Each structure stands twice: as C-alpha cells, then as structure tokens.
Short mmCIF file of C-alpha atoms and ligand atoms in Angstrom, two decimals:
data_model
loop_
_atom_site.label_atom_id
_atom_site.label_comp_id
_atom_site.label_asym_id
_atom_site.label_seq_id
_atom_site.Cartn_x
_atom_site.Cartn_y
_atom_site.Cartn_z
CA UNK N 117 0.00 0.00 0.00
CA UNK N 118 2.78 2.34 1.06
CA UNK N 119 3.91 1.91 -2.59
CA UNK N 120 1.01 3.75 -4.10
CA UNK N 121 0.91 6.92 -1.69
CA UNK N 122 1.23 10.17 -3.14
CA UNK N 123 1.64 8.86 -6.47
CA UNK N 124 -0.85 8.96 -9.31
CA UNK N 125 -0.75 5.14 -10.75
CA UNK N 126 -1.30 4.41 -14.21
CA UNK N 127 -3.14 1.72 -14.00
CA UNK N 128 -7.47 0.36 -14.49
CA UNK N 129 -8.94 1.19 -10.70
CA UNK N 130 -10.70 -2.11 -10.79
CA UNK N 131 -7.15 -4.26 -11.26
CA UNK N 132 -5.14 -2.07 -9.54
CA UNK N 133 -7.21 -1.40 -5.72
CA UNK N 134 -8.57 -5.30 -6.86
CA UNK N 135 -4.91 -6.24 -5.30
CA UNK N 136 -4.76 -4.16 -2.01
CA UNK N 137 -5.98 -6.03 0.71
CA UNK N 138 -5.69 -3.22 3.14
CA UNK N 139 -8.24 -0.58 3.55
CA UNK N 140 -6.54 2.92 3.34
CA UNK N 141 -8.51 5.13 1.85
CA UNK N 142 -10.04 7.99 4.72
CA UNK N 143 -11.96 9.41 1.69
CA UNK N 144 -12.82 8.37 -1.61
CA UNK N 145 -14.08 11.02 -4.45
CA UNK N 146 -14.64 9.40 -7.44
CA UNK N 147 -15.94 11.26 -10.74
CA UNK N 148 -15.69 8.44 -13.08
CA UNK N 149 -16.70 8.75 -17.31
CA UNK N 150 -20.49 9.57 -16.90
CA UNK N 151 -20.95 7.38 -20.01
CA UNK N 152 -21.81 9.89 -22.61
CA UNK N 153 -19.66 10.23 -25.16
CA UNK N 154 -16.89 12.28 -23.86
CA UNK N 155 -13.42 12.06 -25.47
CA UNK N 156 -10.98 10.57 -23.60
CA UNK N 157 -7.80 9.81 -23.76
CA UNK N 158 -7.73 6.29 -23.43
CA UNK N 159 -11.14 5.80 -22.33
CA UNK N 160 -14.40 4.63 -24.63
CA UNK N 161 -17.27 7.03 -22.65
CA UNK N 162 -20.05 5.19 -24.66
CA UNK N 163 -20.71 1.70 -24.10
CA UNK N 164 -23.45 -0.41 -23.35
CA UNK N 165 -26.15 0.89 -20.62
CA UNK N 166 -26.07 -2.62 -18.92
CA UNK N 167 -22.55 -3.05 -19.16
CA UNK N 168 -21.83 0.77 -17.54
CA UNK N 169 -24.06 -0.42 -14.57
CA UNK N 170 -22.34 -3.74 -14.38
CA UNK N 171 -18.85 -1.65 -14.71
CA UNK N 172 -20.17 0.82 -11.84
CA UNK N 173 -20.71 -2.13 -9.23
CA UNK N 174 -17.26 -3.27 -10.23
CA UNK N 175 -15.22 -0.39 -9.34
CA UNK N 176 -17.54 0.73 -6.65
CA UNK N 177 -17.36 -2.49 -5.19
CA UNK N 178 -13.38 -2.29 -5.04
CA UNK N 179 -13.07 1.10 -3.39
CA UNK N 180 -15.72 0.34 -0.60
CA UNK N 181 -12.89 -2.81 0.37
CA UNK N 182 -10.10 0.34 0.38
CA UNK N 183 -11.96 2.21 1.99
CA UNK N 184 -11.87 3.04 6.22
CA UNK N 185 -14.17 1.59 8.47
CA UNK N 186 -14.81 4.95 9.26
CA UNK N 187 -14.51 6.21 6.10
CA UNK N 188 -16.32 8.70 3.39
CA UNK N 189 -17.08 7.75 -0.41
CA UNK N 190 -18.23 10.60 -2.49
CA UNK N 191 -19.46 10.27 -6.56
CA UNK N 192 -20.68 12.34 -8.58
CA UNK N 193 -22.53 11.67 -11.52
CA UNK N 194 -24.67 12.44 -14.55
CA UNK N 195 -28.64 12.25 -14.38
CA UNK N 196 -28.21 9.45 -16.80
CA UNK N 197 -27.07 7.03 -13.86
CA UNK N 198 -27.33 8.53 -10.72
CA UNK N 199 -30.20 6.42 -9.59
CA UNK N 200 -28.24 3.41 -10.34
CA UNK N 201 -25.19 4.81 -8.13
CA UNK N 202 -27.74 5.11 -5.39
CA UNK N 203 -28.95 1.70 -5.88
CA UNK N 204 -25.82 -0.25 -6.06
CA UNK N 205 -24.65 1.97 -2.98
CA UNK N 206 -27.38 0.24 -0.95
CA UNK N 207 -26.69 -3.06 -2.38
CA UNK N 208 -23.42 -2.62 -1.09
CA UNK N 209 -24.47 -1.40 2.58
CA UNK N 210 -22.89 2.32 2.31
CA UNK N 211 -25.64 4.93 3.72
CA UNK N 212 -25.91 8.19 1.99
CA UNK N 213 -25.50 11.05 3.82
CA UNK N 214 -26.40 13.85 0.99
CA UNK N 215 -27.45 13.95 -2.48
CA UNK N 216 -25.79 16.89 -3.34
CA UNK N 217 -26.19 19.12 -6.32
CA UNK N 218 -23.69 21.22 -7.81
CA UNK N 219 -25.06 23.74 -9.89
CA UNK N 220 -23.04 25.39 -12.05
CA UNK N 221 -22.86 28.14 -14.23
CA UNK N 222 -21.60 27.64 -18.01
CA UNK N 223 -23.51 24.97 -18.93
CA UNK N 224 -23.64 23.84 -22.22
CA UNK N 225 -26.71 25.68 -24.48
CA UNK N 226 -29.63 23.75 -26.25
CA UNK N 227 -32.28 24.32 -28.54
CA UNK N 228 -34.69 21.78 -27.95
CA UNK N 229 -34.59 21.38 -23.96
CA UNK N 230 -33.61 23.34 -20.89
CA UNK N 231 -29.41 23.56 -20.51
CA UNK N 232 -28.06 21.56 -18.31
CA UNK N 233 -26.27 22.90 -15.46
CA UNK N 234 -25.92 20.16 -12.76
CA UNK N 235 -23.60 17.30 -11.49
CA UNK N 236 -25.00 15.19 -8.75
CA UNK N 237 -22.71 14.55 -5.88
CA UNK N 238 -23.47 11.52 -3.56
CA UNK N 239 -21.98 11.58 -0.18
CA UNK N 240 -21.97 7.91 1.19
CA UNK N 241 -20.01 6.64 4.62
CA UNK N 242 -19.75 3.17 5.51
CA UNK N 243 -20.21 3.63 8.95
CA UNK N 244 -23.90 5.19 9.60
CA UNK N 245 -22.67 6.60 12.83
CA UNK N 246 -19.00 6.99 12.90
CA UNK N 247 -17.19 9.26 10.46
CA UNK N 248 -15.17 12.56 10.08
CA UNK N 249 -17.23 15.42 9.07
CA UNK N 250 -15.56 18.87 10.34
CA UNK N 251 -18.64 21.27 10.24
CA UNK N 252 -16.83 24.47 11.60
CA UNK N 253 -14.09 23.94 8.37
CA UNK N 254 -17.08 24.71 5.57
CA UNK N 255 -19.30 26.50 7.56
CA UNK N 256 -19.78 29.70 6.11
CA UNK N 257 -21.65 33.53 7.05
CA UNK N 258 -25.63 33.22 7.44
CA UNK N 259 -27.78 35.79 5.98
CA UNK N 260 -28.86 36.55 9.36
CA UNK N 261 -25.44 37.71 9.42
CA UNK N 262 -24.73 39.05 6.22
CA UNK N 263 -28.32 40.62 4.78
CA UNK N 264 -29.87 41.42 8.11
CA UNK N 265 -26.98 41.98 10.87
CA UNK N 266 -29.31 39.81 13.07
CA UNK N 267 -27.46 39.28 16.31
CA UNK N 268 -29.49 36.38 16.94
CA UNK N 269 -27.07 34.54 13.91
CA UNK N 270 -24.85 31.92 15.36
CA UNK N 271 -21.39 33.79 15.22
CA UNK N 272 -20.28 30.28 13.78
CA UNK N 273 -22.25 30.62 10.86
CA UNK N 274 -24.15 28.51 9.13
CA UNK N 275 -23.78 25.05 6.83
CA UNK N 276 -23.69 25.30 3.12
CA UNK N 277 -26.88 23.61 1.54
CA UNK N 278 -26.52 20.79 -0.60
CA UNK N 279 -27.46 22.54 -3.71
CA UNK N 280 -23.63 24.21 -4.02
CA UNK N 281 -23.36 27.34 -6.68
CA UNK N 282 -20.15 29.30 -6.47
CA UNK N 283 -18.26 26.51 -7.93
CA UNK N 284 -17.97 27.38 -12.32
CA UNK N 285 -17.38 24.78 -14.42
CA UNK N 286 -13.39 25.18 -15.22
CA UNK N 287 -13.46 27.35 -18.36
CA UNK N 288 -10.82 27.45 -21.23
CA UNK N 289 -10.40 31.51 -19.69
CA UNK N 290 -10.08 30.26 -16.51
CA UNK N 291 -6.18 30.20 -14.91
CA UNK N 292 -6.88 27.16 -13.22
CA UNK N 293 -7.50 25.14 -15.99
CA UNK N 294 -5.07 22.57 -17.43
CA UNK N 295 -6.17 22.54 -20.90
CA UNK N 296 -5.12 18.69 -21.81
CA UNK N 297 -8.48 16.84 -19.97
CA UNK N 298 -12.04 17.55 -21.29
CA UNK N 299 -13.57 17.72 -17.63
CA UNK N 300 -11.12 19.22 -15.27
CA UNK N 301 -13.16 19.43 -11.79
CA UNK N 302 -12.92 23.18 -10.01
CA UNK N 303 -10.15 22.71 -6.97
CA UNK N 304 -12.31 24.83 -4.49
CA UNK N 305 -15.03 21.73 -4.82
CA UNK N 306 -12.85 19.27 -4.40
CA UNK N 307 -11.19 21.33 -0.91
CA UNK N 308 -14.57 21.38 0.46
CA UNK N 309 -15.32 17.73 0.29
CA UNK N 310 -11.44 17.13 1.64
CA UNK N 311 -12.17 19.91 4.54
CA UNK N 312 -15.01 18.58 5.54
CA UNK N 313 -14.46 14.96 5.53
CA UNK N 314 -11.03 14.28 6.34
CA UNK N 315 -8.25 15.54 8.87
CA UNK N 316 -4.46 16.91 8.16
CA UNK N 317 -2.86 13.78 7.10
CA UNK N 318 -5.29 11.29 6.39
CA UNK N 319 -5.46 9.38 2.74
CA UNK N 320 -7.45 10.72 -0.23
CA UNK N 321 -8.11 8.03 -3.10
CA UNK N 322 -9.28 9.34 -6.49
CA UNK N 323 -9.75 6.09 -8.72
CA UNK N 324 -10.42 8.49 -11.71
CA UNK N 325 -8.01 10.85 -11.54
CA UNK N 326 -8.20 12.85 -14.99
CA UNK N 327 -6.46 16.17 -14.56
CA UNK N 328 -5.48 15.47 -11.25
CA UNK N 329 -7.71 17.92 -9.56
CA UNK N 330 -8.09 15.59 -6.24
CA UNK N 331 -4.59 15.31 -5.32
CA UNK N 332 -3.63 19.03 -6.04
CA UNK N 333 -6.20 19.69 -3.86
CA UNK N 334 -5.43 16.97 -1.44
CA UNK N 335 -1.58 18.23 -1.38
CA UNK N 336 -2.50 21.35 -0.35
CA UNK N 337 -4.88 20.40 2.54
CA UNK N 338 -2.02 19.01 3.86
CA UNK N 339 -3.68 15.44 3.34
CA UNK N 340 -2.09 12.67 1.38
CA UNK N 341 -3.38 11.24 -1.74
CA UNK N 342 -3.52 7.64 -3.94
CA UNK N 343 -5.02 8.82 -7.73
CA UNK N 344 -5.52 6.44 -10.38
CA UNK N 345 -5.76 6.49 -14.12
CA UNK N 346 -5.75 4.83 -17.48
CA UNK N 347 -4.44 7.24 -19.49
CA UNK N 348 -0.68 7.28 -19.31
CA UNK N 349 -0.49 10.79 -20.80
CA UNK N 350 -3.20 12.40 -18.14
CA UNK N 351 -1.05 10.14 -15.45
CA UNK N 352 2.42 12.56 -16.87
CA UNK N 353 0.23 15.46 -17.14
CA UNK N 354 -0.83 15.48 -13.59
CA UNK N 355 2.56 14.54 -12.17
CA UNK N 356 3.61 17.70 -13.49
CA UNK N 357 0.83 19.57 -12.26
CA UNK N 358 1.15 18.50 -9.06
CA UNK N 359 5.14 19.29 -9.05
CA UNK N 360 4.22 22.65 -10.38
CA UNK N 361 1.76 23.36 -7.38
CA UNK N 362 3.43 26.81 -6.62
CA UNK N 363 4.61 27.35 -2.41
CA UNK N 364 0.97 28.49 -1.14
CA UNK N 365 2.54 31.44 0.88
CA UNK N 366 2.19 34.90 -0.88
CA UNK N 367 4.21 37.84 -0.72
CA UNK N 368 2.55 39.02 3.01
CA UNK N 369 4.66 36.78 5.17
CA UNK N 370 1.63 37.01 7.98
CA UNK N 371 -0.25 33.53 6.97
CA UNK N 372 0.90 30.48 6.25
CA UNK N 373 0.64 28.39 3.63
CA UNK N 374 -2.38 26.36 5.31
CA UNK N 375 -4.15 29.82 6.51
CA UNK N 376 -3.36 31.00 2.34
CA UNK N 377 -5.30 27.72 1.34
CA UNK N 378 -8.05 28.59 4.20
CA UNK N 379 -8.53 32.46 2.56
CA UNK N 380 -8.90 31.42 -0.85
CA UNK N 381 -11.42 29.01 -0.27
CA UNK N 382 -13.55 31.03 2.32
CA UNK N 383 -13.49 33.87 -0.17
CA UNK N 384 -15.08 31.23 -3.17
CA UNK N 385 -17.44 29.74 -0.48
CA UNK N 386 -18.90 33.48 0.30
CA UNK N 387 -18.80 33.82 -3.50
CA UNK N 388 -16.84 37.44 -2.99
CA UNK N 389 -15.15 39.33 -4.15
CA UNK N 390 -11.78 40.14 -2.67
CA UNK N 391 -12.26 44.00 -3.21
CA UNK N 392 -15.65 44.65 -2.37
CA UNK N 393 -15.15 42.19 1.26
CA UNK N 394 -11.60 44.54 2.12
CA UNK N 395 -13.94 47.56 1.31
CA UNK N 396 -17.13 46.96 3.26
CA UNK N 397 -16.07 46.79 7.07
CA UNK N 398 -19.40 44.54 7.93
CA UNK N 399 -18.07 41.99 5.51
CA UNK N 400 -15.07 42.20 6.71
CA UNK N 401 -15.91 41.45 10.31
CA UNK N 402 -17.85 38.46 8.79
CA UNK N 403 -14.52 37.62 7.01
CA UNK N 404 -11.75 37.56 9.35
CA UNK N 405 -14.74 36.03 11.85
CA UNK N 406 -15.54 32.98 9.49
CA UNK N 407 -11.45 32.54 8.95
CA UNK N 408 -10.97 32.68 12.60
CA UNK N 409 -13.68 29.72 12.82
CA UNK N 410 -11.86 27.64 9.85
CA UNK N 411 -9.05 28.21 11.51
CA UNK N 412 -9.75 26.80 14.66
CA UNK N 413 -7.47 29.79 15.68
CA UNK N 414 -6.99 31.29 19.10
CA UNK N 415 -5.27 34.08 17.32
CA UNK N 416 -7.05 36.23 15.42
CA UNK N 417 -6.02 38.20 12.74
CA UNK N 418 -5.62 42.39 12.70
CA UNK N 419 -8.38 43.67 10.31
CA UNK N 420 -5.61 45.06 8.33
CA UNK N 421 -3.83 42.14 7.94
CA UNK N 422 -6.98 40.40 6.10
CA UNK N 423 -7.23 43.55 3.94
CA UNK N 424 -3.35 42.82 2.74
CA UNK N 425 -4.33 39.24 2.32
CA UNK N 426 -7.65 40.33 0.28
CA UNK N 427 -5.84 43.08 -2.13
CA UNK N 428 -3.10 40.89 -2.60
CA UNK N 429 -5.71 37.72 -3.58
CA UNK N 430 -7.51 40.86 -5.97
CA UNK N 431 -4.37 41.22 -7.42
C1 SAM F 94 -14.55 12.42 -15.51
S1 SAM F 94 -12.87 12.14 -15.69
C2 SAM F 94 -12.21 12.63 -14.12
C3 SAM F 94 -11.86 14.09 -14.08
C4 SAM F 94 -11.23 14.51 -12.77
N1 SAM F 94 -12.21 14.54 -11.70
C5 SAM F 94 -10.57 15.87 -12.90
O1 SAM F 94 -10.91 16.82 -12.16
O2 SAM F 94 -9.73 16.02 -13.77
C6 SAM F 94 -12.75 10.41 -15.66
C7 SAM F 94 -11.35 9.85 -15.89
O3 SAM F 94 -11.36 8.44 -15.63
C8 SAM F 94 -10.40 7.81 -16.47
N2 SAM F 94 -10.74 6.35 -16.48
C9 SAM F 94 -11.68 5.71 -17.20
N3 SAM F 94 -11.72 4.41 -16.86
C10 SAM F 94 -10.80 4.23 -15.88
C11 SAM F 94 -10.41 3.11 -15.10
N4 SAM F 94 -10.97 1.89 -15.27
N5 SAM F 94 -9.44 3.27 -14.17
C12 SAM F 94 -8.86 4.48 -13.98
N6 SAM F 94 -9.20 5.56 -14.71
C13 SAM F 94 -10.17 5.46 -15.63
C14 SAM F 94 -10.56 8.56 -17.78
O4 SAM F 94 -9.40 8.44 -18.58
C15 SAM F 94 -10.80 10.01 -17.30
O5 SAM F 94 -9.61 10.73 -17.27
#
C-alpha cells in the first residue's frame, strides 16, 4: 500500500485497488466517465447501458474494500445514472449522507430542452454513525449575518446547503484550468469535500483521476493522496501539475501556507469578491470572523492584515 501513496498510478482502478488487501482510503471522491460520449484519452465514454451499470458495481465495489471503516465515499454523476449509483450503494451497505447538487454556471446551451447545469454529488459513509465530518471547516456567514446583521445569527455561521453554486465549471479563460483533460473538476469543490471529511494527514483516493484535480487539492490540505488512471499521458500530465503546485505562501509573510489555502477558499465559499469584502467593514468582520472559525485559531487576525491578504488575492 505504502507503494502507491502520493503517487498517481497508471493503471485500471478495478485491477489495480482489486490487489490491495488493506483498507486505506479515509476518503474516496470518485468522478468516473459519466458514459456519454466524452473524449478521452484512453477511455471509450459510450458503451453499453447494462454493461456501464455492471462496470459501476465493479469499481464501486473495489473502493468500498479500500476504503476506512470509518470512512467517506463521495461520486458524482450524470442524471443518466445517478439512480443506479444510489442503488448499487445500498446493495453494497454504504448509507448516503447527501445527495448533493452542484449547480453550475456555463452549462452547455440547447435548442430543444432546458441547458443543463448540474452534477449530482453523492456523499456515502460506511459507517452510519461513525465518520469525520468537520462542520466548523465549511461552515460559512448566514444571511442573518450578512443581509440582516441579526445578532441572533450563530457567530459560527451557518452550513452550506446541498445545492452548491459558487463553484464554475473550469473554463478554457479560466487560470486554473489545465487545458489537456475535457472535464477538469474546479479545486475549491474538491477542498470542500477534503475539509469537511477528512483531517491533516489522512489518505485521499481518487480512482479516476483525470487532470489530477483531487490530489492538487489533497496536497495542499495538507492530506495525502492515492489517484488512479488509465491514461498514461493524463497520469504525466498530472505529475507535473502537481510538481508545479506553486509554495501556497504569498508575498505578506503574515499567513501560512495552510491559513493561504483557508482564505482562498472562504473567499469562493462566500462567493466574494476580494475587493468589495476589504472595502465593506461589515463583511469584513464576517470575514476575518468565518477565517478565525476555519481556523480553529486562538489568534485572530488584525483587520488590516486580512485587507493585505484580500488586495493581494484581488491582485
Ligand atoms: C470524468 S474524468 C475525471 C476528471 C477529474 N475529476 C478531474 O478533475 O480532472 C474520468 C477519468 O477516468 C479515467 N478512467 C476511465 N476508466 C478508468 C479506469 N478503469 N481506471 C482508472 N481511470 C479510468 C478517464 O481516462 C478520465 O480521465
């Protein structure tokens, strides 16, 4: 097992977690081919319906062995088979904890029907009443707190709902994107689920690993990561993406690279905009409040400090 950590493998998921015994795996995301004719690589994304569900209890059946006792399994998935994701999750004795939606803008335009603009996201653990979930590390400001400066609002704030916006579909303008994989996942997503469903250290497994989206975002949780993939030139690609992952830290020497990762996610999660929140001293309270939460911190930050952190992020 040791062998395959922090490494992307080249390699089918099925063969290669069919030959760990161990289970490793604190949390699983998988996004595998939603079986609709994407190009791939390597992959054929159009085969059979009843071979796709057959193929789905295969590999799904694999990672629940990898995976914890304790342990989270997240997968999202097209409308086309979600239902049968649910259904072979039961069959297999995981219990959902969320059907989440992630609704996202730039979806692709039709003529004949509405656009579609939705993944579905199915949270799963194994055990129904043990498992990591760190509320206070995605909990973000209320509109008690923001629209109505009630000071009944828990100072905490409150839990994101499980219909997530904020999180576009990774655009050819966009920086992040790679380019060289047709459905690069956004990071921010992907540190959400790790946030909230693991702890600093513990294993992420990404049998699909495409771009390598899981274990960039992984890496810089400060969590480990096992990533797997057919394609040998998406395997490369991702190696080098990963290498490439720039030091976290910024210019303002203040944060660390952890308390970096922490701003930038807070400030997609309250869908701001860096400017407008070092601008508007109410949303900045809310800010630096919600980071001290995250944070876990005993220290909190000078106001100014966030505003250097926020310009500098605008930049
Ligand atoms: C939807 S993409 C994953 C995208 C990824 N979440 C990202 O952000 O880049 C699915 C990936 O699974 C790979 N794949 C298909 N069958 C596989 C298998 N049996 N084992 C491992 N990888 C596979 C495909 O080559 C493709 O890159």
């Amino acid at each position: 097992m040791a062998k395959l950590l922090n490494k992307i493998i080249c390699g089918d998921c099925i063969e290669v977690l069919g030959e760990v015994e161990e289970a490793f795996a604190d949390l699983i995301f998988a996004d595998p081919p939603f079986n609709i004719g994407y190009k791939y690589d390597k992959y054929y994304d159009k085969v059979k319906s009843k071979n796709y569900i057959a193929w789905t209890k295969e590999w799904m059946a694999v990672c629940k062995k990898v995976l914890k006792p304790y342990g989270s399994f997240y997968i999202a998935i097209g409308d086309e088979y979600a239902a049968n994701v649910k259904v072979i999750a039961d069959e297999l004795g995981l219990f959902m904890r969320n059907w989440i939606i992630w609704h996202y803008t730039f979806g692709q335009q039709m003529k004949k029907k509405f656009a579609r603009a939705h993944t579905h996201i199915l949270y799963f653990v194994k055990d129904k009443k043990n498992f990591t979930f760190n509320d206070k590390a995605v909990r973000v400001p209320s509109d008690r707190q923001l629209i109505y400066s009630d000071k009944r609002a828990n100072p905490a704030g409150k839990m994101p709902d499980d219909v997530w916006d904020g999180y576009p579909r990774v655009c050819g303008t966009f920086k992040e994107r790679e380019g060289w994989h047709p459905c690069q996942m956004p990071e921010n997503l992907l540190k959400r689920i790790i946030a909230a469903s693991t702890n600093s250290g513990d294993c992420v497994l990404d049998p699909f690993s495409g771009s390598g989206t899981t274990a960039v975002a992984a890496k810089q949780l400060g969590r480990s990561y096992v990533g797997i993939e057919v394609s040998e030139k998406y395997v490369e690609n991702a190696e080098k993406r990963l290498a490439d992952l720039k030091k976290q830290g910024r210019g303002n020497l203040v944060f660390d690279a952890a308390e970096w990762n922490e701003l930038r996610r807070l400030l997609a999660d309250m869908e701001g905009n860096a400017k407008e929140i070092a601008a508007d001293t109410n949303l900045l309270e809310l800010f630096a409040n919600q980071f001290a939460v995250r944070t876990n911190s005993k220290k909190r930050y000078s106001k100014e400090d966030i505003v250097t952190a926020l310009k500098d992020l605008a930049d």
